[in-house]
CSV table of N, CA and C in Angstrom, one decimal:
chain,number,residue,atom,x,y,z
A,71,MET,N,1.0,-1.6,0.0
A,71,MET,CA,-0.2,-0.1,-0.3
A,71,MET,C,0.7,1.6,-0.1
A,72,ASN,N,0.5,2.1,-0.8
A,72,ASN,CA,1.3,3.2,-0.2
A,72,ASN,C,1.2,4.6,0.4
A,73,LYS,N,2.0,5.8,0.3
A,73,LYS,CA,1.6,7.3,1.4
A,73,LYS,C,0.8,7.5,1.2
A,74,ASN,N,0.0,7.3,-0.5
A,74,ASN,CA,-0.8,8.4,-0.4
A,74,ASN,C,-2.4,7.6,-0.6
A,75,PHE,N,-3.0,6.2,-0.4
A,75,PHE,CA,-3.7,6.0,0.4
A,75,PHE,C,-3.9,6.1,1.8
A,76,PHE,N,-2.8,5.8,2.6
A,76,PHE,CA,-2.8,6.4,4.1
A,76,PHE,C,-3.2,7.7,4.4
A,77,THR,N,-2.8,8.5,3.7
A,77,THR,CA,-2.8,10.2,3.6
A,77,THR,C,-4.1,10.1,3.6
A,78,THR,N,-5.4,9.4,2.6
A,78,THR,CA,-6.3,9.7,1.6
A,78,THR,C,-7.5,9.3,3.0
A,79,LEU,N,-6.8,8.3,4.4
A,79,LEU,CA,-7.6,7.4,4.5
A,79,LEU,C,-7.5,8.4,5.9
A,80,LEU,N,-6.4,8.9,6.5
A,80,LEU,CA,-6.8,9.6,7.6
A,80,LEU,C,-7.2,11.0,7.3
A,81,ALA,N,-7.2,11.7,5.9
A,81,ALA,CA,-7.8,12.8,5.6
A,81,ALA,C,-10.1,12.1,5.8
A,82,VAL,N,-10.3,11.4,5.4
A,82,VAL,CA,-11.1,10.7,5.3
A,82,VAL,C,-11.9,10.8,7.0
A,83,PHE,N,-10.8,9.8,8.2
A,83,PHE,CA,-11.2,10.0,9.0
A,83,PHE,C,-11.2,11.2,9.9
A,84,VAL,N,-10.3,12.4,10.1
A,84,VAL,CA,-10.3,13.8,10.0
A,84,VAL,C,-11.4,14.4,9.7
A,85,LEU,N,-12.4,14.2,8.9
A,85,LEU,CA,-13.4,14.6,8.2
A,85,LEU,C,-14.7,14.3,9.3
A,86,LEU,N,-14.6,12.8,9.3
A,86,LEU,CA,-15.5,12.5,10.2
A,86,LEU,C,-15.5,12.8,11.2
A,87,ALA,N,-14.6,13.1,12.3
A,87,ALA,CA,-14.3,13.0,13.4
A,87,ALA,C,-15.5,14.0,14.0
A,88,PRO,N,-15.9,15.3,13.5
A,88,PRO,CA,-16.9,16.2,13.9
A,88,PRO,C,-18.0,16.5,14.2
A,89,VAL,N,-18.6,15.0,13.4
A,89,VAL,CA,-19.8,15.0,12.8
A,89,VAL,C,-20.3,13.9,14.3
A,90,ALA,N,-21.8,14.9,14.2
A,90,ALA,CA,-22.6,14.4,15.6
A,90,ALA,C,-23.7,13.2,15.6
A,91,ALA,N,-23.4,12.6,14.5
A,91,ALA,CA,-24.9,12.5,14.5
A,91,ALA,C,-25.7,11.4,15.2
A,92,GLN,N,-27.2,11.7,15.8
A,92,GLN,CA,-27.5,10.9,16.8
A,92,GLN,C,-28.8,10.3,16.4
A,93,GLU,N,-29.5,11.1,15.6
A,93,GLU,CA,-30.7,10.5,15.2
A,93,GLU,C,-31.1,9.5,13.9
A,94,ASN,N,-31.8,9.1,14.2
A,94,ASN,CA,-32.3,8.5,12.4
A,94,ASN,C,-31.2,7.2,12.3
A,95,SER,N,-30.3,5.8,13.2
A,95,SER,CA,-29.6,5.5,12.4
A,95,SER,C,-30.2,4.4,13.2
A,96,GLY,N,-29.3,3.8,13.0
A,96,GLY,CA,-29.3,2.1,12.6
A,96,GLY,C,-28.8,0.9,11.1
A,97,PHE,N,-28.8,-0.2,11.4
A,97,PHE,CA,-28.7,-0.8,10.4
A,97,PHE,C,-29.5,-1.2,9.4
A,98,MET,N,-28.9,-0.8,7.8
A,98,MET,CA,-30.8,-1.1,6.8
A,98,MET,C,-29.7,-1.8,5.6
A,99,PHE,N,-30.9,-2.4,5.4
A,99,PHE,CA,-30.4,-3.5,4.1
A,99,PHE,C,-31.6,-3.4,2.8
A,100,PRO,N,-31.5,-3.4,2.0
A,100,PRO,CA,-30.4,-3.2,1.3
A,100,PRO,C,-30.2,-1.9,1.7
A,101,ASN,N,-29.3,-0.9,1.6
A,101,ASN,CA,-28.9,0.5,1.4
A,101,ASN,C,-28.6,0.9,0.3
A,102,ARG,N,-27.9,0.7,-0.6
A,102,ARG,CA,-27.8,1.7,-1.7
A,102,ARG,C,-28.0,0.8,-3.0
A,103,PHE,N,-28.3,2.0,-4.0
A,103,PHE,CA,-28.5,1.2,-5.8
A,103,PHE,C,-27.6,2.3,-6.7
A,104,GLY,N,-26.2,2.4,-7.4
A,104,GLY,CA,-26.2,3.2,-8.4
A,104,GLY,C,-25.2,2.4,-9.2
A,105,LEU,N,-25.3,3.4,-10.0
A,105,LEU,CA,-24.4,3.1,-11.4
A,105,LEU,C,-23.4,3.6,-11.5
A,106,SER,N,-22.0,3.4,-11.9
A,106,SER,CA,-20.9,3.5,-12.0
A,106,SER,C,-20.3,4.0,-13.5
A,107,MET,N,-19.4,5.2,-13.8
A,107,MET,CA,-18.6,5.0,-14.9
A,107,MET,C,-17.9,5.2,-14.7
A,108,GLN,N,-16.4,4.2,-15.1
A,108,GLN,CA,-15.3,4.7,-15.2
A,108,GLN,C,-14.7,3.9,-16.7
A,109,LYS,N,-13.8,3.0,-17.6
A,109,LYS,CA,-14.1,2.7,-18.3
A,109,LYS,C,-14.7,2.1,-19.1
A,110,LYS,N,-15.7,1.6,-18.2
A,110,LYS,CA,-16.9,-0.1,-18.2
A,110,LYS,C,-17.7,0.6,-17.8
A,111,LEU,N,-18.8,0.3,-17.7
A,111,LEU,CA,-19.9,0.8,-16.5
A,111,LEU,C,-19.9,-0.4,-15.7
A,112,GLY,N,-20.3,0.1,-14.7
A,112,GLY,CA,-20.4,-0.4,-12.9
A,112,GLY,C,-21.9,-0.8,-12.2
A,113,VAL,N,-22.2,-1.8,-12.1
A,113,VAL,CA,-23.7,-1.4,-11.0
A,113,VAL,C,-23.5,-2.0,-9.8
A,114,ASP,N,-23.7,-1.3,-8.8
A,114,ASP,CA,-23.5,-0.5,-7.5
A,114,ASP,C,-24.6,-1.6,-6.6
A,115,VAL,N,-24.2,-2.1,-5.6
A,115,VAL,CA,-25.7,-3.1,-4.6
A,115,VAL,C,-25.0,-3.4,-3.5
A,116,GLY,N,-25.3,-2.2,-2.4
A,116,GLY,CA,-25.1,-2.1,-1.4
A,116,GLY,C,-26.3,-3.0,-0.6
A,117,LEU,N,-25.0,-4.1,-0.2
A,117,LEU,CA,-26.4,-5.1,1.0
A,117,LEU,C,-26.6,-4.5,2.3
A,118,ILE,N,-25.5,-3.9,2.8
A,118,ILE,CA,-26.5,-3.2,5.0
A,118,ILE,C,-25.6,-2.6,4.7
A,119,SER,N,-25.7,-1.8,5.7
A,119,SER,CA,-25.0,-0.8,6.2
A,119,SER,C,-25.2,-0.4,7.2
A,120,PHE,N,-24.8,0.5,8.3
A,120,PHE,CA,-25.1,1.1,9.6
A,120,PHE,C,-25.3,2.7,9.4
A,121,ASN,N,-26.3,3.2,9.7
A,121,ASN,CA,-26.2,4.5,8.9
A,121,ASN,C,-26.4,5.4,9.9
A,122,GLN,N,-26.1,6.9,10.0
A,122,GLN,CA,-26.0,7.7,10.9
A,122,GLN,C,-26.8,8.6,10.2
A,123,PHE,N,-27.5,9.8,10.7
A,123,PHE,CA,-28.2,10.8,10.4
A,123,PHE,C,-28.8,11.6,11.1
A,124,THR,N,-28.5,13.0,10.8
A,124,THR,CA,-29.4,13.6,11.5
A,124,THR,C,-29.8,15.3,10.4
A,125,ASP,N,-30.9,15.8,11.4
A,125,ASP,CA,-31.7,17.1,10.1
A,125,ASP,C,-31.5,18.1,11.1
A,126,SER,N,-30.7,18.3,12.5
A,126,SER,CA,-30.5,19.1,12.6
A,126,SER,C,-29.0,20.0,11.7
A,127,SER,N,-29.5,21.7,12.4
A,127,SER,CA,-28.4,22.1,11.1
A,127,SER,C,-26.8,22.1,11.7
A,128,PRO,N,-25.8,22.1,11.4
A,128,PRO,CA,-26.3,21.5,9.4
A,128,PRO,C,-26.5,20.4,9.6
A,129,MET,N,-27.3,19.4,8.2
A,129,MET,CA,-28.1,18.5,8.4
A,129,MET,C,-26.3,17.4,8.0
A,130,THR,N,-26.2,16.3,8.5
A,130,THR,CA,-25.1,15.9,8.3
A,130,THR,C,-25.2,13.7,8.2
A,131,PHE,N,-24.6,13.2,7.8
A,131,PHE,CA,-24.5,11.8,8.0
A,131,PHE,C,-23.2,11.1,7.4
A,132,TYR,N,-23.1,9.9,7.7
A,132,TYR,CA,-22.4,8.7,7.9
A,132,TYR,C,-22.5,7.7,7.6
A,133,ASP,N,-22.3,7.0,6.7
A,133,ASP,CA,-22.5,5.4,6.7
A,133,ASP,C,-21.3,4.1,6.4
A,134,ILE,N,-21.5,3.1,6.9
A,134,ILE,CA,-20.4,2.2,6.5
A,134,ILE,C,-21.1,0.9,6.0
A,135,SER,N,-20.7,0.5,4.8
A,135,SER,CA,-21.9,-0.2,4.1
A,135,SER,C,-20.8,-1.9,3.8
A,136,LEU,N,-21.2,-2.8,3.3
A,136,LEU,CA,-20.9,-3.5,2.5
A,136,LEU,C,-22.0,-3.9,1.3
A,137,GLY,N,-21.3,-4.1,0.7
A,137,GLY,CA,-22.2,-4.3,-1.1
A,137,GLY,C,-21.2,-4.5,-2.0
A,138,VAL,N,-21.9,-5.2,-3.3
A,138,VAL,CA,-20.7,-5.6,-4.4
A,138,VAL,C,-21.0,-4.3,-6.0
A,139,GLU,N,-20.3,-4.3,-6.2
A,139,GLU,CA,-20.3,-3.5,-8.1
A,139,GLU,C,-19.6,-4.9,-8.7
A,140,SER,N,-20.3,-4.6,-9.8
A,140,SER,CA,-20.3,-5.9,-10.6
A,140,SER,C,-19.9,-5.3,-11.8
A,141,TYR,N,-19.1,-5.2,-13.2
A,141,TYR,CA,-18.6,-4.0,-13.8
A,141,TYR,C,-18.8,-5.0,-15.4
A,142,VAL,N,-19.1,-4.7,-15.8
A,142,VAL,CA,-19.6,-4.7,-17.5
A,142,VAL,C,-18.3,-5.2,-18.3
A,143,THR,N,-17.2,-6.2,-18.4
A,143,THR,CA,-16.0,-6.1,-18.9
A,143,THR,C,-16.6,-7.6,-19.2
A,144,ASN,N,-15.3,-8.2,-20.4
A,144,ASN,CA,-14.8,-8.8,-20.5
A,144,ASN,C,-13.3,-9.4,-20.0
A,145,PRO,N,-13.4,-10.6,-19.0
A,145,PRO,CA,-14.8,-10.6,-18.9
A,145,PRO,C,-14.9,-10.2,-17.5
A,146,PHE,N,-16.4,-11.1,-17.5
A,146,PHE,CA,-17.2,-10.1,-16.2
A,146,PHE,C,-16.1,-9.6,-15.6
A,147,THR,N,-16.7,-8.8,-14.0
A,147,THR,CA,-15.4,-8.4,-12.9
A,147,THR,C,-16.4,-7.9,-12.2
A,148,LEU,N,-16.6,-8.9,-11.1
A,148,LEU,CA,-17.2,-8.4,-10.0
A,148,LEU,C,-16.4,-8.2,-8.4
A,149,ALA,N,-16.4,-7.5,-7.7
A,149,ALA,CA,-15.6,-6.7,-6.4
A,149,ALA,C,-16.5,-6.6,-5.3
A,150,PRO,N,-16.3,-7.5,-4.6
A,150,PRO,CA,-17.4,-6.7,-2.8
A,150,PRO,C,-16.5,-5.9,-2.6
A,151,LYS,N,-17.7,-5.5,-2.1
A,151,LYS,CA,-16.9,-3.8,-1.3
A,151,LYS,C,-17.4,-3.3,0.2
A,152,LEU,N,-16.2,-2.3,1.0
A,152,LEU,CA,-16.4,-2.3,2.2
A,152,LEU,C,-16.1,-0.2,2.1
A,153,SER,N,-17.8,0.2,2.5
A,153,SER,CA,-17.8,1.8,1.8
A,153,SER,C,-18.2,2.8,2.5
A,154,PHE,N,-17.1,3.7,2.8
A,154,PHE,CA,-17.6,4.8,4.4
A,154,PHE,C,-17.7,5.9,3.2
A,155,ASP,N,-19.0,7.0,3.5
A,155,ASP,CA,-19.6,7.7,3.2
A,155,ASP,C,-19.7,8.9,4.3
A,156,PHE,N,-19.6,10.0,4.2
A,156,PHE,CA,-19.9,11.3,4.6
A,156,PHE,C,-20.7,12.0,4.1
A,157,GLY,N,-21.3,13.3,5.0
A,157,GLY,CA,-22.3,14.8,4.4
A,157,GLY,C,-22.3,15.9,5.1
A,158,LEU,N,-21.8,16.9,4.9
A,158,LEU,CA,-21.7,17.8,5.9
A,158,LEU,C,-22.2,18.7,4.4
A,159,GLY,N,-23.5,19.9,5.3
A,159,GLY,CA,-24.0,20.8,4.9
A,159,GLY,C,-25.3,21.1,5.3
A,160,ASP,N,-26.4,21.2,4.4
A,160,ASP,CA,-27.7,21.8,4.4
A,160,ASP,C,-28.1,21.0,3.6
A,161,MET,N,-29.6,21.7,2.6
A,161,MET,CA,-30.0,20.5,1.7
A,161,MET,C,-29.1,19.7,0.4
A,162,ILE,N,-27.9,20.7,0.5
A,162,ILE,CA,-26.9,19.7,-0.6
A,162,ILE,C,-26.1,19.7,0.2
A,163,LEU,N,-25.7,18.3,0.2
A,163,LEU,CA,-24.4,17.8,1.2
A,163,LEU,C,-23.0,18.0,0.7
A,164,PHE,N,-22.0,18.5,0.9
A,164,PHE,CA,-20.7,18.2,0.6
A,164,PHE,C,-19.8,17.0,1.0
A,165,GLY,N,-20.0,15.7,0.5
A,165,GLY,CA,-19.9,15.0,1.0
A,165,GLY,C,-18.1,13.7,0.3
A,166,GLY,N,-18.1,13.0,0.6
A,166,GLY,CA,-17.1,11.7,0.1
A,166,GLY,C,-17.3,10.6,1.4
A,167,GLY,N,-15.5,10.1,1.0
A,167,GLY,CA,-15.4,8.9,1.7
A,167,GLY,C,-15.0,7.8,0.9
A,168,ILE,N,-14.6,6.7,0.9
A,168,ILE,CA,-13.6,5.6,0.3
A,168,ILE,C,-14.3,5.1,0.1
A,169,ASP,N,-13.8,3.5,-0.6
A,169,ASP,CA,-14.5,2.1,-0.9
A,169,ASP,C,-13.2,1.8,-1.2
A,170,VAL,N,-13.0,0.4,-0.6
A,170,VAL,CA,-12.2,-0.6,-0.5
A,170,VAL,C,-12.7,-1.8,-1.0
A,171,SER,N,-12.4,-2.2,-2.3
A,171,SER,CA,-13.0,-3.4,-3.0
A,171,SER,C,-11.7,-4.7,-3.2
A,172,LEU,N,-12.0,-5.5,-4.3
A,172,LEU,CA,-11.8,-6.2,-4.2
A,172,LEU,C,-12.2,-7.1,-6.1
A,173,PRO,N,-11.9,-6.2,-7.2
A,173,PRO,CA,-12.5,-7.1,-8.2
A,173,PRO,C,-11.7,-8.3,-8.8
A,174,THR,N,-12.7,-8.5,-9.2
A,174,THR,CA,-12.5,-10.1,-9.7
A,174,THR,C,-12.6,-10.5,-11.1
A,175,ASP,N,-12.2,-11.5,-11.8
A,175,ASP,CA,-12.6,-12.2,-12.7
A,175,ASP,C,-12.6,-13.5,-13.0
A,176,PHE,N,-12.1,-14.2,-11.7
A,176,PHE,CA,-12.3,-15.8,-11.0
A,176,PHE,C,-11.3,-16.1,-11.5
A,177,SER,N,-10.0,-15.5,-12.4
A,177,SER,CA,-9.0,-16.0,-12.8
A,177,SER,C,-7.4,-15.1,-12.2
A,178,LYS,N,-8.0,-13.3,-11.5
A,178,LYS,CA,-7.3,-12.7,-11.4
A,178,LYS,C,-7.7,-12.1,-10.1
A,179,HIS,N,-7.2,-11.6,-9.2
A,179,HIS,CA,-7.7,-10.2,-8.1
A,179,HIS,C,-6.9,-9.3,-8.0
A,180,THR,N,-7.2,-8.1,-6.9
A,180,THR,CA,-6.4,-7.2,-7.0
A,180,THR,C,-7.4,-5.9,-6.5
A,181,TRP,N,-6.4,-5.6,-5.1
A,181,TRP,CA,-7.4,-4.5,-4.0
A,181,TRP,C,-7.5,-3.5,-5.1
A,182,MET,N,-8.5,-2.6,-4.7
A,182,MET,CA,-8.8,-1.4,-5.6
A,182,MET,C,-9.3,-0.5,-3.9
A,183,PHE,N,-7.9,0.7,-4.1
A,183,PHE,CA,-9.4,1.7,-3.7
A,183,PHE,C,-9.2,3.0,-3.9
A,184,THR,N,-11.3,3.3,-4.0
A,184,THR,CA,-11.9,4.8,-4.4
A,184,THR,C,-11.8,5.7,-3.4
A,185,PRO,N,-10.7,6.7,-3.1
A,185,PRO,CA,-11.2,7.9,-2.3
A,185,PRO,C,-12.0,8.3,-3.4
A,186,LYS,N,-13.2,9.2,-2.7
A,186,LYS,CA,-14.5,9.5,-3.1
A,186,LYS,C,-14.5,11.5,-2.9
A,187,VAL,N,-14.8,12.3,-3.8
A,187,VAL,CA,-15.5,13.3,-3.5
A,187,VAL,C,-16.9,13.9,-4.0
A,188,GLY,N,-18.1,14.6,-3.6
A,188,GLY,CA,-18.6,14.4,-4.3
A,188,GLY,C,-20.0,15.6,-4.0
A,189,ILE,N,-21.6,15.4,-4.2
A,189,ILE,CA,-22.5,16.4,-3.6
A,189,ILE,C,-23.3,15.4,-3.6
A,190,SER,N,-24.6,15.7,-2.2
A,190,SER,CA,-25.1,14.9,-2.2
A,190,SER,C,-26.9,15.6,-2.0
A,191,ILE,N,-27.7,15.5,-2.7
A,191,ILE,CA,-29.3,15.9,-2.0
A,191,ILE,C,-29.9,15.4,-0.5
A,192,ALA,N,-29.8,15.7,-0.1
A,192,ALA,CA,-30.3,15.6,0.8
A,192,ALA,C,-30.2,14.2,1.7
A,193,SER,N,-28.5,13.2,1.2
A,193,SER,CA,-28.3,12.4,1.2
A,193,SER,C,-29.4,11.2,0.7
A,194,ILE,N,-30.2,11.4,-0.1
A,194,ILE,CA,-30.9,10.8,-1.1
A,194,ILE,C,-30.2,10.2,-2.2
A,195,MET,N,-29.8,11.5,-3.0
A,195,MET,CA,-28.6,11.3,-4.0
A,195,MET,C,-27.5,11.4,-4.1
A,196,ARG,N,-26.6,10.4,-4.6
A,196,ARG,CA,-25.3,11.1,-3.5
A,196,ARG,C,-24.7,11.0,-5.4
A,197,LEU,N,-23.2,11.7,-5.9
A,197,LEU,CA,-23.0,12.6,-7.2
A,197,LEU,C,-22.0,12.1,-6.7
A,198,TYR,N,-21.1,11.1,-7.5
A,198,TYR,CA,-19.2,11.0,-6.6
A,198,TYR,C,-18.4,10.9,-7.6
A,199,TYR,N,-17.4,11.9,-7.0
A,199,TYR,CA,-15.4,11.7,-8.3
A,199,TYR,C,-14.9,10.7,-7.8
A,200,GLY,N,-14.6,9.8,-8.4
A,200,GLY,CA,-13.5,9.0,-7.1
A,200,GLY,C,-12.0,8.3,-8.4
A,201,TYR,N,-11.6,8.3,-7.6
A,201,TYR,CA,-10.1,7.7,-7.9
A,201,TYR,C,-9.8,6.4,-8.1
A,202,ASN,N,-9.9,5.8,-8.7
A,202,ASN,CA,-8.8,4.0,-8.1
A,202,ASN,C,-7.9,3.6,-8.3
A,203,GLN,N,-7.2,3.6,-7.2
A,203,GLN,CA,-6.1,3.1,-7.4
A,203,GLN,C,-5.7,1.4,-6.2
A,204,PHE,N,-5.2,0.6,-7.6
A,204,PHE,CA,-4.6,-0.6,-7.5
A,204,PHE,C,-3.7,-1.7,-6.7
A,205,GLY,N,-4.3,-2.8,-5.8
A,205,GLY,CA,-3.1,-2.5,-5.0
A,205,GLY,C,-2.1,-3.5,-6.3
A,206,LYS,N,-1.7,-3.5,-7.6
A,206,LYS,CA,-1.2,-4.6,-8.3
A,206,LYS,C,-0.4,-3.5,-9.4
A,207,GLU,N,0.6,-3.2,-9.8
A,207,GLU,CA,0.7,-2.1,-10.6
A,207,GLU,C,-0.2,-2.0,-11.8
A,208,ASN,N,-0.8,-3.8,-12.4
A,208,ASN,CA,-1.8,-3.6,-13.6
A,208,ASN,C,-2.5,-3.5,-13.4
A,209,GLY,N,-3.2,-3.9,-12.0
A,209,GLY,CA,-4.6,-3.6,-11.4
A,209,GLY,C,-5.6,-4.1,-12.9
A,210,PHE,N,-6.9,-3.8,-12.5
A,210,PHE,CA,-7.7,-3.9,-13.8
A,210,PHE,C,-7.6,-3.0,-15.0
A,211,PRO,N,-6.7,-2.8,-15.9
A,211,PRO,CA,-6.7,-1.7,-17.2
A,211,PRO,C,-7.7,-1.4,-17.3
A,212,ASN,N,-8.7,-2.7,-17.9
A,212,ASN,CA,-10.4,-2.3,-18.7
A,212,ASN,C,-11.1,-1.5,-17.6
A,213,LEU,N,-10.7,-1.3,-16.3
A,213,LEU,CA,-11.5,-0.6,-15.1
A,213,LEU,C,-11.3,0.6,-15.4
A,214,GLY,N,-10.2,1.8,-15.4
A,214,GLY,CA,-9.6,2.8,-15.3
A,214,GLY,C,-9.2,3.0,-13.7
A,215,ASN,N,-8.7,4.6,-13.8
A,215,ASN,CA,-8.7,5.5,-12.8
A,215,ASN,C,-9.6,5.9,-12.0
A,216,HIS,N,-10.5,6.9,-12.9
A,216,HIS,CA,-11.1,7.7,-12.7
A,216,HIS,C,-12.8,7.0,-13.3
A,217,ARG,N,-13.6,7.3,-11.8
A,217,ARG,CA,-14.5,7.3,-12.0
A,217,ARG,C,-16.2,8.3,-11.5
A,218,VAL,N,-17.0,8.0,-12.0
A,218,VAL,CA,-18.0,9.1,-11.6
A,218,VAL,C,-19.5,7.9,-11.4
A,219,SER,N,-19.6,8.4,-10.3
A,219,SER,CA,-20.5,7.1,-9.7
A,219,SER,C,-21.6,8.0,-9.1
A,220,LEU,N,-23.3,7.6,-9.2
A,220,LEU,CA,-24.4,8.4,-9.4
A,220,LEU,C,-25.4,6.9,-8.7
A,221,GLU,N,-25.5,7.3,-7.4
A,221,GLU,CA,-26.1,6.7,-6.2
A,221,GLU,C,-27.3,6.7,-5.5
A,222,ILE,N,-28.3,6.3,-5.3
A,222,ILE,CA,-29.5,6.1,-4.4
A,222,ILE,C,-29.0,5.8,-3.6
A,223,ASN,N,-29.6,6.6,-1.9
A,223,ASN,CA,-28.9,5.8,-0.8
A,223,ASN,C,-30.8,5.3,-0.3
A,224,LEU,N,-31.0,3.7,-0.6
A,224,LEU,CA,-32.2,3.7,0.3
A,224,LEU,C,-32.3,3.7,1.7
A,225,ALA,N,-31.0,3.6,3.0
A,225,ALA,CA,-31.4,3.7,4.1
A,225,ALA,C,-31.9,5.1,4.3
A,226,ALA,N,-31.8,5.9,3.1
A,226,ALA,CA,-32.4,7.5,3.7
A,226,ALA,C,-33.8,7.9,3.6
A,227,PHE,N,-34.2,6.6,2.5
A,227,PHE,CA,-35.7,6.8,2.3
A,227,PHE,C,-36.3,6.4,3.9
A,228,HIS,N,-35.4,5.3,4.6
A,228,HIS,CA,-35.9,5.1,6.4
A,228,HIS,C,-35.8,6.5,6.8
A,229,ASP,N,-34.8,6.6,7.0
A,229,ASP,CA,-35.0,8.1,7.9
A,229,ASP,C,-36.1,9.2,7.3
A,230,PHE,N,-36.4,9.4,6.5
A,230,PHE,CA,-37.3,10.3,6.2
A,230,PHE,C,-38.9,10.5,6.0
A,231,GLY,N,-38.7,8.3,6.8
A,231,GLY,CA,-40.3,7.7,7.0
A,231,GLY,C,-41.0,7.6,5.3
A,232,ILE,N,-39.8,7.2,4.8
A,232,ILE,CA,-40.8,6.7,3.6
A,232,ILE,C,-40.7,5.1,3.1
A,233,GLY,N,-41.8,4.7,3.0
A,233,GLY,CA,-41.7,3.5,3.9
A,233,GLY,C,-41.0,2.9,2.9
A,234,LEU,N,-39.2,2.1,3.2
A,234,LEU,CA,-39.1,1.2,1.9
A,234,LEU,C,-38.9,0.0,3.3
């Protein structure tokens, strides 16, 4: 692992430290559905998360989730992942986090670390830019380094009392 990864991870945790969300928290499943675009299309499904959210001023959220992302590649690539997300602000929040995943095409695998930043609308819709960093030098070149993702945070529907 390189120095940039640890620096990014430290920055994410420093930003999370002042977040004091106390309301509407708990385990949620499923918690996320998203699409990502790098060199290839990805479909992201969050299976379970621990979510904390508050509507106090300023609105804040953070969550830790387990999920899986699949990529439309040849051969098919699947990536179980652990995600850390946070947001600070009002109705439109500044957000970010990091995804740690293990892409595999069932013949090879490597770790992939994706620090991400972006915006979130009331924690429901999240738009992120991420930079994929691979544990092995070649990694998965068919995925590339730059990623844009759009996520629907299903856990937020629980927070707002919308039936899921």
